Amino acid sequence: MTWLSIPAMDCAAEEGEIRRALSELPGLRGLRFRLASRSLGIDAPAESIPKALDAIAGAGFKVTQLAAEPSAPAHGHRHVHDHDHAHGHDHGHPAAAWWRDEVRYGLALALAVVAEALHFLAPDITAWAVAGMAVAAAAIALAGFSTYAKGLAALRRGRIGISALMTVAVTGAFLIGQWPEAAMVMALYAIAELIEARSVDRARNAIQGLLSLAPETAEVRDADGQWVTSPSSDVQPGQCIRIRPGTRIPLDATIISGQTTVDPSAVTGESMPIERGVGDALFAGTVNLSGTVEATATAASHNTLLARIIAAVEQAQSARAPTQAFVDRFAAIYTPTVFALALAVALLGPWLLDWTWLQGLYKALVLLVIACPCALVISTPVSIVSGLAAAARRGILIKGGVHLEKARLLRTIALDKTGTITEGKPGLVATEVLAPGHHHDEVLHWAADMAGHSDHPVSHAIAAGLDGHGCSHDIDGFEVLPGLGTRARAHGTDLWLGNHRLIESLGVCVPQVEARLDEHESQGRTVTLLASREQVLAIFAVADAIKPSSREAMTQLAAMGVQTHMLSGDNQRTVEAIAREAGISSARGQLMPQDKLDAIRDMQRQAGGNAHTVAMVGDGINDAPALATADLGIAMGGAGTDIAIEAADVVIMNDDLRRIPETMALSRRTHAVLVQNIGLALGIKLVFFVLAVAGSATMWMAVFADMGASLIVVANGLRLLRTRPVRRFSRS
């Protein structure tokens, strides 16, 4: 893959032009556009690259070959290049370039006003007319040099695009004596495009701004054990870093010393602080709130979770959503069609409607300005990028506009159990002391000490749940009984801590105990019993507890008309119990990965190929095939495996299932904005088209209408950046 830098390429219009320019490239195997970084990857033989450079340059774009694949640009960085864009602007200006353009376009507008004044005050004086033409020409040169360059290049290739329309319209107006309007049109066009470019940058920078959350430096322990300040980019995995209270965490790391509270909102969107201690993971960009901790870096700066989020969202911006693809195809037909219509007005109007030739030509030029599809082309990408940015701020990583649009159609969702609906680790959920003649705390003390000596996950859960009752270690003769439990002696009493079979073998599992076991097991719990030779002393129920957010998420999904199904490898009884508690419609247990895949395919067949979408939600390797096959794959980013996250289309960074109805609500809102923008762009053009044919619209009015439409759709799309958590949901 050969990578090129194309500074003026940052929206669908340029991408389309470059695709067409490279369509005949020998040996071309694929193109990878990265609009956010203005780079293009070309998969073609080395001997074809010079031809690709020539083809792109011939299309009117400045291009340079890069030595390596570009990385995500840091916040605040901009590509410095000339004012050269298919719309007549550049979305990536640094502050100095913006200032130069403002001065240049301001001067062009002033000259256009002077030209209008000269034409109005002295229309019949030749000397003043010549001076006015010179002033108008200067205004056009200042505001439209790049537009002319690209327009002429497009016309040479027979491409009728935005720049070509403006080039023909302004040149034609100047030649028929409407040089004041020609100057005003070009100046207003350039200024409005500059304003639009800044607005579009706001949406793009909403993503790029996340990178500034990670500090540029880190405190690192050197070979002598001293703490030194080093650039974060120089820190390698395995090195020890120190994070002080009130500072942002520079790299992904694991705590090796200390305890603190962390604000994770920058990465996961979760607003509540979380406790972190030895062995816990920290993520770059989150805030250390309380204690000083030492941690081992687990990822280089370019490979942190935050950096991967940015890279994924930037790549998502390059993937066109269905509505965006439709608009691009429509614009490709619409622009030449209107050009042909304008030509018909110029040629047939004088003959059919008794216009003069100059009137016909002028009306045709006004139509060309109105026809500029800038507002239509920009209406979809700015909305999609804003939607992706709003999702990222909430800890929802959506890997493309197509997935953002598809989420609104969700009607069936299948969910894995462990780590998705539940916490993913066993916890003590019920304790019953049954021993008459023994003190309650004494029994719990024995159980805690025995569980603390075992390395079994269920024993760990019991020990953690009984924290504070054990730790005296006054037991001896501890022995593990494989497949059954453990045995030990405490203060002269023989004790057993184990499963149902172990207690049955001791002959102390009386009917009253059996009844209690049945009740716990019917709820999907794993039961462990503490017994002496004479009786069962206590019952401990361990379960993978449901996340507090899961029940609320299922309620919200039901309110939105979504059917939920659980697909799990756990036993059917446990799965059904968890499904009932969470409020899930149906549950299937004892499923292998292939079974989950088959279940997703069955749901898709039942949907009948209609607009309804089937989603799979999971976090493990065994979920990856189903995630990849579902219409929409949703992975848990916190507990999820890399394979599951890679296979998914949407990643929930904080494992909160309530983010799924939020994603659906955002998708519906984004779709509504897209429809509004397309309607506004076409509606405004239609109104002024009628006015132009009726002779009631001038060229400067037309450019105001076109640029006004552009600014309206951009502002409407940017409203998505203000998306907040949605509390109420409906089936709409």
Steps between C-alpha positions, in 0.01 A plus 500: 500500500644837391382803695451845354429835665229702323454818707182616322316168535264492794145433383300275270525734200881478488491127565270451202722709271811308604327163458405597145851627428649166611235275347724409204822456703678180383507225762284686752383259770345738751484850647484592869383857563564669835322830471576609857877483442472594128689192392443225246633146495543349153534124457668478162834392349793735566528588132142634505557749783658775281198472270273532803681816609462646151129409486427661837700810410316515167172504692612823664631367832841553653641163603816365661609145574547404867776279633262304725137464599391821673401490865204685647580871523510644848251753619583847388718385211398600151635433156638826362425541132363740247139596461410219262177313546226362280256736663741784484623463856716294726360333808834469664643847533722587791426830673748695287351365177149582619615856569660533156180379335284736705713797392507386137127434477417817692706697250330316211157588641603864539617510138174337388305773682715765331429337161126505574523869600689595186247317283208667680640854511646520152358226277551696180847642557755287318795590722306415814378179341856394418606579856202305633588199287857511628382518861256212439773291339724562802221389735444182299873424499529548877199287587488243224847408379484145640139460385605593145796262506284206603209603280716516188661165586154345538376646172805366317408152626131548416399495868220733604559565868462786745814684391410457133155653559645803677772544236250501213247720686748769609683506167175519306365781717820698454496455123139615457572820693374392843849538645381657831279197567776262392733655757234499773407138430860377526571703817180389674558141392851495645396666828201273553713195423757614755228532765367157404851353521542625854166348594594164349834513684307526824349158438834347402680656796244353739677170429855634474459690827489172689871454433585806706370315805817291520794697650807548283736408787516232767699444820714191436732305730845481339765229534630663820159498663457875462182664371553700181261681268494347153287549187210255510590389149838375629355280774500131413272224633646357820644826629383631838316833507370712788167684489432772753155611624320749277690402184394313190636151445748511208494135390306179544650332806446255787535618860786338696494727805242727662128553485295781349172614351483555125266708284453282187259728313747598225528143372187316612250784535424383855446797729552328838856465641629146553741356756826357371767299687788260440439286191233729355528651153533872428427662164673795338298821516312414820558713811669386821288665770642406839816296568846474349545165325780321324411295196655294223432631150315240292490680164703755307343844450392421143329178610305608808128439519442872445726505191321195358164670555619804303642284220180296475274806489723668240475188288124498559477853359641369172233231466198651329158441655210386276342847493836658424565253219155575358562876512837458327340295220214750472739797485702328226185491283343822626787737416543408130121492462464857628795605283315363197181675616685832529635450149144438377381821673778698331429357154124443501380783727557777245329293231197382704448781753605806304804570718806671370808283469663686789192441717501130418870468571469694827211282623702190408799626700275569799374142473857371506569682824177370653580149381828485695453177704723616784220504757373162385843334505600642839161428663571132573868476607475780756198328658667158501824633649305691766308185587819294527658768720195519727511121541873500577446758773255258662743208485339347190743419221311465170720377216326678214205702386336190357479351851380828647212509252423130540452520879164679464360188329579260785203280589674183625801483733676183616721531806768284653463445876839499672667841496217651297183466705692396811816627667707215359633380834341303787386680812345394828129581475347310795617360835293278733632374835308185599703369795323484835747496784762700313546872511412676175831688474698186583349313206574789263852519644562133414357537150705811426824335612438183300399695188806722539728196482353384166585628153163405349306799351189413702707488819651837410149644466399362841817632666446843343135501605591406857779758519554592864395162641818304427876558481590333833622186319423288807430189295726205430502188293369693198441267205356546154247239386505522117156551351338517842648776718738523796546347846668643813494496883429803721507494882451123503211506252524324163358722225415458136435783252377376165225422253178300519668168423752546781227565756296204375805276544516611865136397549389834646296638209159485670172592321496851646845564350396344167208741482726798554742370236220460244385856559847645446576279199170597336634856497816393318725520805799280584454367854783416743435352843700500823444182702629310801465125549158551655328773300507771235617818670446757221399546139678747270348590163737637238387646169619716217290798603306702247641845437279770654469665160382186316142502627454867415650445155257215426208717611614781272546263204152354553357854498670554162336189353807274514478127575787368714640146509778348710750262339740337746728202546381463861244239607140559400368535856747775587444681171123501547533632854729786390268582208197522732686725742627729222167518314622327182234348271656157441814307593699213350780329690778244442590661166834461325632785278353330191163474677501875571586565135212276386263678739590839351441367150160364605404843637610662174289255300200571722548872434429405138759731347295809584632821649515354852852446629633218719780580746730280708651627825796317655847520646680169448688307233203263474279798407722620212339289220150615600618863535644492149188340349233716664373806317649701785768357731533672840798415725566579864823704488593484868481126561503396135778309325693662216350249256142590599574873484662458157201304366241748628355804325429687825706487822352600838805624689355477854302175456174681586215353297304824534731635232315280246165685524704823504664392174159424349367840608808675356459304176137608469591861569786489247270355234244775568770766461619340175148508357455860614829606340426337166152655497638845588774485236269391220206715613697825505645423159159427355358831625784703351493293182141615442593860587795488258286379209243768585773763492472589870838368616838657437838328519594641837159393635566153362836468672346626823232232466750223426744595775215570739374148441852366564531684830150394610566129440841522669351670807218244508749212484712649777199486734578129539816592692275620783350153543450412867394176672146415397269419788176420318457269207223415261433267209518780245 
